[in-house]
Coordinates of C-alpha atoms in Angstrom, one line a residue:
Chain V
X1 CA -29.2 8.2 41.7
X2 CA -28.9 10.4 38.4
X3 CA -29.3 7.2 36.2
X4 CA -32.6 6.8 38.1
X5 CA -33.7 10.3 37.5
X6 CA -32.4 10.5 33.9
X7 CA -34.2 7.2 33.1
X8 CA -37.3 8.6 34.8
X9 CA -37.1 12.1 32.7
X10 CA -36.8 9.6 29.2
X11 CA -39.5 7.4 30.3
X12 CA -41.7 10.5 30.8
X13 CA -40.9 11.5 27.3
X14 CA -41.8 8.1 25.8
X15 CA -45.2 8.0 27.5
X16 CA -46.2 11.4 26.7
X17 CA -45.5 11.0 22.9
X18 CA -47.7 7.7 23.2
X19 CA -50.3 9.6 25.1
X20 CA -50.4 12.1 22.1
X21 CA -51.4 9.5 19.6
X22 CA -55.0 8.9 20.5
X23 CA -55.6 6.5 17.4
X24 CA -52.5 4.5 18.6
X25 CA -54.1 4.0 22.3
X26 CA -57.3 3.1 21.1
X27 CA -56.1 0.5 18.5
X28 CA -53.7 -0.9 21.3
X29 CA -56.6 -1.1 23.7
X30 CA -59.3 -2.8 21.4
X31 CA -56.8 -5.2 19.6
X32 CA -56.6 -7.4 22.8
X33 CA -60.2 -7.6 22.7
X34 CA -60.6 -8.4 18.9
X35 CA -57.8 -11.4 19.5
X36 CA -60.3 -12.8 22.4
X37 CA -63.2 -12.4 20.2
X38 CA -62.0 -13.6 17.0
X39 CA -59.4 -16.6 18.4
X40 CA -62.2 -17.3 21.0
X41 CA -65.1 -17.7 17.9
X42 CA -62.6 -19.3 15.3
X43 CA -60.9 -21.9 17.4
X44 CA -63.8 -22.4 20.1
X45 CA -64.3 -26.0 19.5
X46 CA -60.9 -27.3 19.5
X47 CA -61.2 -28.1 23.3
X48 CA -63.3 -31.2 22.2
X49 CA -60.5 -32.4 20.4
X50 CA -59.4 -35.7 22.5
X51 CA -56.2 -34.8 24.1
X52 CA -56.6 -30.9 24.0
X53 CA -56.3 -30.7 28.1
X54 CA -58.4 -27.8 28.7
X55 CA -62.5 -27.7 29.1
X56 CA -63.0 -23.9 28.4
X57 CA -61.1 -22.4 25.6
X58 CA -61.6 -18.7 26.9
X59 CA -59.7 -20.1 30.2
X60 CA -57.2 -21.1 27.9
X61 CA -56.7 -18.4 25.4
X62 CA -56.9 -15.2 27.6
X63 CA -53.2 -16.0 29.2
X64 CA -52.2 -16.9 25.6
X65 CA -53.5 -13.7 24.2
X66 CA -52.0 -11.5 27.2
X67 CA -48.4 -13.2 26.0
X68 CA -49.0 -12.5 22.5
X69 CA -49.7 -9.0 23.2
X70 CA -46.9 -8.2 25.4
X71 CA -44.6 -9.9 22.7
X72 CA -46.0 -7.9 19.8
X73 CA -46.0 -4.8 21.8
X74 CA -42.3 -4.9 23.2
X75 CA -41.1 -6.5 19.7
X76 CA -41.7 -3.2 17.9
X77 CA -40.0 -1.2 20.7
X78 CA -36.5 -0.8 18.9
X79 CA -38.6 1.2 16.0
X80 CA -38.7 4.4 18.1
X81 CA -35.0 4.0 18.5
X82 CA -34.2 3.9 15.1
X83 CA -36.2 7.1 14.6
X84 CA -34.4 8.8 17.3
X85 CA -31.2 7.7 15.6
X86 CA -32.4 9.1 12.2
X87 CA -33.5 12.4 13.7
X88 CA -30.1 12.9 15.8
X89 CA -32.0 12.7 19.0
X90 CA -29.9 9.6 20.1
X91 CA -26.7 11.8 19.4
X92 CA -27.9 14.9 21.1
X93 CA -28.6 12.6 24.3
X94 CA -25.0 11.3 24.1
X95 CA -23.5 14.4 24.0
X96 CA -24.9 15.2 27.6
X97 CA -23.8 13.8 30.6
X98 CA -27.0 11.7 31.0
X99 CA -26.5 8.5 31.9
X100 CA -26.0 5.9 28.9
X101 CA -27.8 2.9 30.3
X102 CA -30.9 5.5 30.9
X103 CA -31.5 5.6 27.0
X104 CA -32.4 2.1 26.6
X105 CA -33.5 1.3 29.8
X106 CA -36.2 4.2 29.6
X107 CA -37.3 2.3 26.2
X108 CA -37.1 -1.0 27.8
X109 CA -39.6 0.4 30.8
X110 CA -41.9 2.3 28.4
X111 CA -42.8 -1.2 26.8
X112 CA -43.3 -2.5 30.3
X113 CA -45.6 -0.1 31.3
X114 CA -47.6 -0.3 27.8
X115 CA -47.6 -4.2 28.3
X116 CA -48.7 -4.0 31.9
X117 CA -51.5 -1.8 30.9
X118 CA -52.7 -4.1 27.9
X119 CA -52.3 -7.3 30.2
X120 CA -54.6 -5.9 32.8
X121 CA -57.3 -5.2 29.8
X122 CA -57.0 -8.6 28.4
X123 CA -57.4 -10.1 32.0
X124 CA -60.5 -7.8 32.5
X125 CA -61.9 -9.0 29.1
X126 CA -61.4 -12.4 29.6
X127 CA -62.8 -12.8 32.8
X128 CA -65.8 -10.9 31.5
X129 CA -65.9 -13.6 28.7
X130 CA -65.9 -16.6 31.6
X131 CA -62.1 -16.9 32.0
X132 CA -61.4 -17.2 36.1
X133 CA -58.2 -16.5 37.7
X134 CA -58.6 -19.2 40.5
X135 CA -55.7 -17.8 42.6
X136 CA -57.0 -14.4 42.5
X137 CA -54.6 -11.7 43.2
X138 CA -51.4 -13.8 43.4
X139 CA -52.5 -15.3 40.4
X140 CA -52.9 -11.8 38.9
X141 CA -49.6 -10.5 40.5
X142 CA -47.8 -13.8 38.7
X143 CA -49.5 -12.9 35.1
X144 CA -48.2 -9.5 35.7
X145 CA -44.6 -10.3 36.6
X146 CA -44.6 -13.0 33.2
X147 CA -45.7 -10.0 31.0
X148 CA -43.0 -7.6 32.5
X149 CA -40.2 -10.3 32.1
X150 CA -41.2 -11.3 28.7
X151 CA -41.7 -7.5 27.5
X152 CA -38.8 -6.1 29.1
X153 CA -36.5 -9.2 27.3
X154 CA -38.1 -8.4 24.0
X155 CA -38.0 -4.8 24.1
X156 CA -34.0 -5.2 25.3
X157 CA -33.6 -7.5 22.4
X158 CA -35.5 -5.2 19.9
X159 CA -33.5 -2.1 21.0
X160 CA -30.3 -4.4 20.5
X161 CA -31.6 -5.3 17.3
X162 CA -32.5 -1.7 16.3
X163 CA -29.0 -0.4 17.0
X164 CA -27.4 -3.1 15.0
X165 CA -29.3 -2.7 11.8
X166 CA -30.1 1.2 12.1
X167 CA -32.6 0.8 9.0
X168 CA -36.3 0.6 9.6
X169 CA -37.0 -1.7 6.6
X170 CA -34.3 -4.2 7.7
X171 CA -35.6 -3.8 11.3
X172 CA -39.3 -4.6 10.0
X173 CA -38.5 -7.7 8.1
X174 CA -36.3 -9.3 11.0
X175 CA -39.3 -8.8 13.2
X176 CA -41.8 -10.3 11.0
X177 CA -39.5 -12.9 10.5
X178 CA -39.2 -13.5 14.0
X179 CA -42.4 -12.5 15.9
X180 CA -45.4 -15.0 14.3
X181 CA -43.0 -18.2 14.4
X182 CA -42.3 -17.6 18.0
X183 CA -46.1 -17.2 18.7
X184 CA -46.7 -20.4 16.7
X185 CA -44.2 -22.3 18.3
X186 CA -46.0 -21.7 21.6
X187 CA -49.2 -22.8 23.4
X188 CA -50.4 -19.3 23.1
X189 CA -53.5 -20.6 20.6
X190 CA -53.0 -24.4 20.6
X191 CA -51.9 -26.8 23.2
X192 CA -48.6 -28.4 22.7
X193 CA -49.8 -31.7 23.7
X194 CA -51.5 -31.4 20.1
X195 CA -48.2 -30.3 18.4
X196 CA -45.9 -32.5 16.3
X197 CA -43.2 -33.8 18.3
X198 CA -40.8 -31.7 16.5
X199 CA -42.8 -28.6 17.3
X200 CA -43.3 -29.4 21.0
X201 CA -39.5 -29.9 21.3
X202 CA -38.9 -26.5 19.5
X203 CA -41.3 -24.8 21.8
X204 CA -39.4 -25.9 24.9
X205 CA -36.6 -23.6 23.7
X206 CA -38.8 -20.5 23.3
X207 CA -39.0 -17.9 25.9
X208 CA -42.6 -17.0 24.3
X209 CA -43.6 -20.4 25.3
X210 CA -42.2 -20.2 28.8
X211 CA -44.3 -17.0 29.2
X212 CA -47.6 -18.8 28.0
X213 CA -47.0 -21.7 30.5
X214 CA -46.5 -19.8 33.3
X215 CA -49.0 -17.3 32.6
X216 CA -51.6 -20.4 32.2
X217 CA -50.3 -21.5 35.6
X218 CA -51.4 -18.0 37.0
X219 CA -54.9 -18.8 35.8
X220 CA -54.8 -22.4 37.5
X221 CA -55.0 -23.1 41.3
X222 CA -51.8 -22.5 43.0
X223 CA -51.2 -26.3 43.4
X224 CA -50.4 -26.2 39.9
X225 CA -47.8 -23.7 40.1
X226 CA -44.9 -26.0 40.3
X227 CA -43.9 -25.8 36.6
X228 CA -44.3 -22.1 36.6
X229 CA -41.5 -21.6 38.8
X230 CA -38.8 -23.1 36.4
X231 CA -40.7 -21.0 33.7
X232 CA -40.4 -17.6 35.1
X233 CA -36.6 -18.1 36.2
X234 CA -36.0 -19.1 32.5
X235 CA -37.6 -15.7 31.7
X236 CA -35.6 -14.0 34.1
X237 CA -32.5 -15.5 32.2
X238 CA -33.9 -14.4 29.0
X239 CA -34.2 -10.9 30.2
X240 CA -30.7 -10.9 31.5
X241 CA -29.5 -11.9 28.3
X242 CA -31.2 -9.8 26.4
X243 CA -30.2 -6.8 28.3
X244 CA -26.5 -8.1 27.9
X245 CA -27.4 -8.1 24.1
X246 CA -28.6 -4.6 24.2
X247 CA -25.8 -3.4 26.1
X248 CA -23.1 -4.8 23.8
X249 CA -25.3 -3.4 20.9
X250 CA -25.2 0.1 22.3
X251 CA -21.5 -0.1 22.7
X252 CA -21.1 -1.5 19.1
X253 CA -22.8 1.5 17.9
X254 CA -21.0 4.1 20.0
X255 CA -17.5 2.7 18.7
X256 CA -18.7 2.6 15.0
X257 CA -19.9 6.5 15.3
Chain Z
X1 CA -9.2 25.2 33.5
X2 CA -7.2 28.4 34.0
X3 CA -7.9 31.9 32.6
X4 CA -5.4 31.8 30.0
X5 CA -5.8 28.1 29.0
X6 CA -7.5 27.5 25.6
X7 CA -11.2 26.5 25.4
X8 CA -10.3 24.2 22.7
X9 CA -7.1 22.7 21.7
X10 CA -7.0 20.2 18.6
X11 CA -3.6 18.6 18.0
X12 CA -2.8 16.5 14.8
X13 CA -6.0 14.8 14.7
X14 CA -6.4 11.9 12.1
X15 CA -9.4 9.6 11.2
X16 CA -9.9 7.4 8.6
X17 CA -13.7 6.2 8.1
X18 CA -14.0 2.3 7.1
X19 CA -13.9 1.9 3.5
X20 CA -10.7 4.4 3.3
X21 CA -12.1 7.6 3.5
X22 CA -9.7 10.0 5.2
X23 CA -11.6 12.3 6.9
X24 CA -8.9 14.4 9.2
X25 CA -5.4 14.3 8.0
X26 CA -3.4 15.9 10.8
X27 CA -5.8 18.7 11.8
X28 CA -4.5 21.3 14.4
X29 CA -6.0 24.5 15.7
X30 CA -6.5 26.4 19.0
X31 CA -9.3 28.3 20.0
X32 CA -9.2 31.0 23.0
X33 CA -11.9 31.2 25.7
X34 CA -14.7 33.9 24.4
X35 CA -13.6 33.5 20.8
X36 CA -16.0 32.9 18.2
X37 CA -14.1 30.4 15.7
X38 CA -15.2 29.4 12.4
X39 CA -14.1 26.1 10.8
X40 CA -14.7 26.9 7.0
X41 CA -14.4 24.8 4.5
X42 CA -16.5 23.0 1.5
X43 CA -18.7 19.7 2.3
X44 CA -16.9 16.8 3.0
X45 CA -13.7 18.8 4.1
X46 CA -13.9 17.2 7.6
X47 CA -15.6 19.7 9.5
X48 CA -18.4 17.7 11.1
X49 CA -16.0 15.0 12.0
X50 CA -13.8 17.3 14.1
X51 CA -17.1 18.4 16.1
X52 CA -18.1 14.9 16.4
X53 CA -14.6 14.2 17.9
X54 CA -14.8 17.5 20.1
X55 CA -18.5 16.6 21.5
X56 CA -17.3 13.2 22.4
X57 CA -19.5 11.2 19.6
X58 CA -16.6 9.8 17.7
X59 CA -12.9 9.1 18.4
X60 CA -10.1 9.9 16.4
X61 CA -7.4 7.4 15.0
X62 CA -4.8 9.3 16.7
X63 CA -4.0 12.9 17.8
X64 CA -5.3 14.8 21.2
X65 CA -8.0 17.1 21.7
X66 CA -9.0 19.1 24.8
X67 CA -12.0 21.1 25.4
X68 CA -12.5 23.5 28.3
X69 CA -9.5 21.9 29.8
X70 CA -10.4 18.3 29.5
X71 CA -9.3 15.7 27.2
X72 CA -12.2 14.2 25.0
X73 CA -11.1 10.8 25.4
X74 CA -9.8 10.4 28.8
X75 CA -12.5 12.5 30.2
X76 CA -15.6 12.7 28.2
X77 CA -18.1 13.2 31.2
X78 CA -16.5 16.4 32.2
X79 CA -16.2 17.5 28.7
X80 CA -19.9 17.1 28.3
X81 CA -20.7 19.1 31.2
X82 CA -19.0 21.7 29.8
X83 CA -20.3 21.9 26.2
X84 CA -23.2 22.3 24.3
X85 CA -23.7 20.9 20.8
X86 CA -26.1 22.0 18.0
X87 CA -26.1 19.3 15.2
X88 CA -26.2 19.8 11.4
X89 CA -29.7 18.7 11.4
X90 CA -32.4 19.6 13.9
X91 CA -32.5 17.3 16.7
X92 CA -35.5 18.4 18.4
X93 CA -38.1 15.6 20.0
X94 CA -41.1 16.6 17.4
X95 CA -43.4 14.9 19.6
X96 CA -42.7 17.0 22.2
X97 CA -43.6 20.9 23.0
X98 CA -40.7 23.6 22.6
X99 CA -41.0 23.9 26.6
X100 CA -40.8 20.1 27.0
X101 CA -37.8 19.7 24.8
X102 CA -35.8 22.5 26.8
X103 CA -37.1 21.1 30.2
X104 CA -35.9 17.5 29.3
X105 CA -32.5 18.8 28.1
X106 CA -31.8 20.7 31.3
X107 CA -32.7 17.8 33.5
X108 CA -30.3 15.7 31.8
X109 CA -27.8 18.2 32.8
X110 CA -29.3 18.1 36.4
X111 CA -30.5 21.5 36.7
X112 CA -32.4 22.0 39.7
X113 CA -36.0 22.4 38.9
X114 CA -36.8 26.1 39.9
X115 CA -33.7 27.6 38.3
X116 CA -34.3 25.1 35.2
X117 CA -38.3 26.4 34.7
X118 CA -36.7 30.2 34.8
X119 CA -33.9 29.5 32.5
X120 CA -36.6 27.8 29.9
X121 CA -39.0 30.9 30.3
X122 CA -36.1 33.2 29.6
X123 CA -35.0 31.4 26.6
X124 CA -38.3 30.7 25.0
X125 CA -38.8 34.6 25.3
X126 CA -35.3 35.7 24.2
X127 CA -35.5 33.5 20.9
X128 CA -38.9 34.4 20.2
X129 CA -40.5 31.1 20.9
X130 CA -42.7 32.2 23.8
X131 CA -46.3 31.8 21.6
X132 CA -45.4 28.4 20.5
X133 CA -43.9 27.2 23.7
X134 CA -46.6 24.9 24.3
X135 CA -47.1 23.6 21.0
X136 CA -45.6 20.2 19.6
X137 CA -42.6 20.8 17.5
X138 CA -43.8 19.0 14.5
X139 CA -45.6 22.1 13.8
X140 CA -42.5 24.1 13.9
X141 CA -41.3 26.0 10.9
X142 CA -37.4 25.2 9.8
X143 CA -36.1 28.3 11.3
X144 CA -38.3 27.8 14.8
X145 CA -36.7 24.2 15.1
X146 CA -33.3 25.7 14.7
X147 CA -33.9 28.4 17.2
X148 CA -35.2 25.4 19.6
X149 CA -32.0 23.4 18.7
X150 CA -29.9 26.4 19.9
X151 CA -31.7 27.2 22.9
X152 CA -31.3 23.5 24.0
X153 CA -27.7 23.8 23.1
X154 CA -27.5 26.5 25.7
X155 CA -30.0 26.0 28.4
X156 CA -27.1 24.5 31.0
X157 CA -25.0 28.2 29.9
X158 CA -22.4 25.9 28.5
X159 CA -18.8 27.2 28.1
X160 CA -18.1 26.1 24.9
X161 CA -20.8 25.9 22.3
X162 CA -20.4 23.6 19.0
X163 CA -22.6 24.6 16.2
X164 CA -22.3 22.5 13.3
X165 CA -23.7 24.2 9.8
X166 CA -26.2 26.2 11.9
X167 CA -27.6 27.9 9.1
X168 CA -27.7 25.3 6.4
X169 CA -31.0 24.9 4.7
X170 CA -32.4 28.1 6.4
X171 CA -34.0 30.8 4.3
X172 CA -32.1 33.9 4.1
X173 CA -34.2 35.9 6.5
X174 CA -33.9 33.1 9.3
X175 CA -30.2 33.3 8.7
X176 CA -29.9 36.8 9.2
X177 CA -32.0 36.3 12.5
X178 CA -29.8 33.4 13.9
X179 CA -26.7 35.5 13.0
X180 CA -28.2 38.5 15.3
X181 CA -29.4 35.7 17.8
X182 CA -25.7 34.4 18.2
X183 CA -24.1 37.8 18.2
X184 CA -26.6 38.8 21.0
X185 CA -25.7 35.5 22.9
X186 CA -22.1 36.3 22.9
X187 CA -22.0 39.8 23.9
X188 CA -24.2 38.8 26.8
X189 CA -22.5 35.6 28.1
X190 CA -18.8 35.7 26.7
X191 CA -19.5 32.3 25.4
X192 CA -16.8 30.4 23.2
X193 CA -18.4 29.3 20.0
X194 CA -17.0 26.8 17.6
X195 CA -19.0 27.1 14.4
X196 CA -18.5 25.2 10.9
X197 CA -20.0 26.6 7.7
X198 CA -19.4 26.4 4.3
X199 CA -20.7 29.7 3.6
X200 CA -17.8 32.0 3.2
X201 CA -20.0 35.2 4.0
X202 CA -21.0 33.7 7.3
X203 CA -17.1 33.3 8.5
X204 CA -16.4 36.7 7.3
X205 CA -19.3 38.2 9.2
X206 CA -19.5 36.2 12.3
X207 CA -16.1 34.9 13.3
X208 CA -13.4 36.3 15.2
X209 CA -11.1 34.0 13.7
X210 CA -11.3 31.3 10.7
X211 CA -9.5 28.2 10.1
X212 CA -10.0 27.1 6.3
X213 CA -10.1 23.4 6.3
X214 CA -9.4 21.3 3.4
X215 CA -9.3 17.6 2.8
X216 CA -8.8 17.0 6.5
X217 CA -6.3 19.7 7.3
X218 CA -6.2 23.4 8.2
X219 CA -4.5 25.3 5.4
X220 CA -4.7 28.7 6.8
X221 CA -6.0 30.5 9.8
X222 CA -6.3 33.9 11.1
X223 CA -9.0 36.8 11.3
X224 CA -11.0 37.2 8.3
X225 CA -9.2 40.7 7.9
X226 CA -5.7 39.1 8.1
X227 CA -6.4 36.1 5.9
X228 CA -7.5 38.9 3.2
X229 CA -4.7 41.0 4.0
X230 CA -2.0 38.3 3.7
X231 CA -3.0 38.2 0.2
X232 CA -2.3 41.8 -0.3
X233 CA -3.9 43.5 -3.0
X234 CA -6.8 43.2 -5.3
X235 CA -8.3 40.6 -7.4
X236 CA -9.0 41.2 -11.0
X237 CA -11.5 38.6 -12.5
X238 CA -11.5 38.2 -16.3
X239 CA -14.0 36.2 -18.1
X240 CA -12.5 34.8 -21.2
X241 CA -14.5 31.3 -21.7
X242 CA -13.5 27.6 -20.5
X243 CA -11.8 26.8 -23.6
X244 CA -9.0 29.5 -23.2
X245 CA -8.7 30.5 -19.4
X246 CA -5.9 28.2 -18.7
X247 CA -3.9 29.4 -21.6
X248 CA -4.8 33.0 -20.3
X249 CA -3.9 32.4 -16.7
X250 CA -0.6 30.9 -18.0
X251 CA -0.1 34.3 -20.0
X252 CA -0.7 36.6 -17.1
X253 CA 1.1 34.7 -14.6
X254 CA 4.3 35.8 -16.4
X255 CA 3.5 39.8 -16.4
X256 CA 5.4 41.7 -14.0
X257 CA 2.7 43.4 -12.1
X258 CA 0.9 39.7 -11.4
X259 CA 1.5 38.2 -8.1
X260 CA -0.8 35.3 -8.8
X261 CA -3.1 34.3 -11.8
X262 CA -5.4 31.2 -11.6
X263 CA -8.1 29.6 -13.9
X264 CA -11.5 29.0 -12.6
X265 CA -13.9 27.7 -14.7
X266 CA -14.2 29.8 -17.7
X267 CA -12.6 33.1 -15.7
X268 CA -9.2 33.9 -14.8
X269 CA -8.8 35.2 -11.1
X270 CA -5.6 37.6 -11.0
X271 CA -4.2 39.1 -7.9
X272 CA -2.3 42.4 -8.5
X273 CA -0.9 44.9 -6.0
X274 CA -3.1 47.9 -7.5
X275 CA -6.0 46.6 -9.4
X276 CA -7.2 50.1 -10.7
X277 CA -4.0 50.6 -12.3
X278 CA -3.1 46.9 -13.6
X279 CA -6.6 46.5 -15.2
X280 CA -5.9 48.0 -18.8
X281 CA -2.5 46.8 -19.0
X282 CA -4.0 42.9 -18.1
X283 CA -6.8 43.7 -20.7
X284 CA -4.3 44.8 -23.7
X285 CA -1.9 42.1 -22.9
X286 CA -4.9 39.2 -23.5
X287 CA -6.4 41.2 -26.2
X288 CA -2.8 41.3 -28.0
X289 CA -2.5 37.3 -27.4
X290 CA -5.3 37.4 -28.7
X291 CA -8.0 36.5 -26.3
X292 CA -11.5 37.8 -26.0
X293 CA -12.1 39.4 -22.5
X294 CA -15.9 39.1 -22.1
X295 CA -16.0 40.8 -18.9
X296 CA -13.8 42.1 -16.0
X297 CA -14.5 42.9 -12.5
X298 CA -12.2 44.0 -9.7
X299 CA -12.6 43.3 -6.3
X300 CA -10.7 43.4 -2.7
X301 CA -10.1 39.9 -2.1
X302 CA -12.8 37.9 -0.3
X303 CA -12.4 34.7 1.6
X304 CA -13.1 32.9 -1.7
X305 CA -9.5 34.3 -2.9
X306 CA -7.9 33.1 0.2
X307 CA -9.3 29.7 -0.4
X308 CA -8.2 29.6 -4.0
X309 CA -4.9 30.8 -3.0
X310 CA -4.5 27.8 -0.4
X311 CA -6.2 25.1 -2.0
X312 CA -5.6 26.0 -6.0
X313 CA -9.5 25.3 -6.3
X314 CA -12.3 27.5 -6.3
X315 CA -14.6 27.2 -3.2
X316 CA -17.9 26.9 -4.8
X317 CA -16.4 24.0 -7.2
X318 CA -14.9 21.9 -4.1
X319 CA -18.3 22.5 -2.1
X320 CA -20.0 20.7 -5.1
X321 CA -17.7 18.0 -5.4
X322 CA -17.9 17.3 -1.7
X323 CA -21.3 17.2 -1.8
X324 CA -21.3 14.5 -4.7
X325 CA -19.1 12.5 -2.5
X326 CA -21.7 11.7 -0.2
X327 CA -22.4 12.9 3.2
X328 CA -20.5 16.1 4.6
X329 CA -17.9 14.0 6.8

């Protein structure tokens, strides 16, 4: 019970800090809109390539951008933890009786909240630009679940990474090394049908691609949801593995202190 | 915890950091309930490591430590509930206001809302942060941040408060204000305080008892007055120049009225029973050698002399050397 209230109070702290950076809030809200417009214009005609498989690119792109945004937002979650670590805030929290799990959990939930808000905005903008969620509310719920699972997983992994490397420069280098390839090894922007065979094989092991496939299903009629069930299960497993990694990294940090 | 159990009990703590730095080498001391106890030592002496072990952030390699009657390794949660910790560097959340910082800290100790809000109000007022309470801490001065740190350390009314170098980096005015706050706090609450410092005058002014820490061990402990009295007599400091200080010290150590003579840089510190009487004789002895005495001062022993006596090094030099050796371990 106290673990829950500890998590809540720490989450409030993080959300409040985010809210107090109006520029950040505006950028984060406008950025998805920019992705949709830029990619939509840039790649709009790829649907004419034989074998692409979708007729409307905005219909194809909206779930892809939703997943990309969730990935980029959550992958950076660890940077705030490094700041807490440098400032001595983490040590201060560790000398209180507060739940240890709450410290990381609050950060994961913070990313999840931000990701859910961004996903909602993308869906609204995408819909305004012509995308349709065929299954209505059920589709929107599936999309939200995908964003939360992927965002939570990457946020946990990011916090674990932060506790291991403990330096902003190293953390940023590793992130840049990982996030863009994961995006391009997925169907976010391009149909996997048009990928070279090796990339298609690699994309099957990529959590980002699982999320994109499931999110795209959410925009389709429920009849096409069959494959999404497997993807959602894989995403849940990814979240569990990432949480285990974060827990382990936290224990390692405490041992080395 | 029974009434007469010590608030802090540290027995033979040892800790070697990866890379072979021996931070603690058999550290032992006891702090009674209600005492203000100072760990005095230069940078790198092992003070912060000791505090980090006592507040459950670090584990010792061996030895035993109890705080408020609880073993720090076996019952860390019980220790955490009983203590407040103010780290060497300010650990306030700069994106939150002073009030928000205090409220969050109190909630993590599970204080009920109404009592917490009253307590926070009281602390903001008594530490002079009332006007800044609803401003984000990013804009606070160093002294204000330090006061907020201390308020956060005591918001839950702990039994034992740990202050790690609380005045390092503060201007003299803020330091004096913090000393006043601390004295005031103790008078009102009877709180036990463990303070680490590398300011001799701070230990002298604030502490009921002092332990002098050198290279991970306690080399002397007692009330500041007792430590100084133990040395006895007065200190005569003769400035003779770096080239000959060692020779002069050697010469004076043989004189009958001299208890102890040590070269420190270009000076010789000479301990004698009666400084006023001994001074002319010492001067004559040095002049006859013949060496030149550039200046002479006479003082009652300070903690500086106590440190020199127990470690063979002058405090300021050890402190500077410790600073070069990296972070204050």
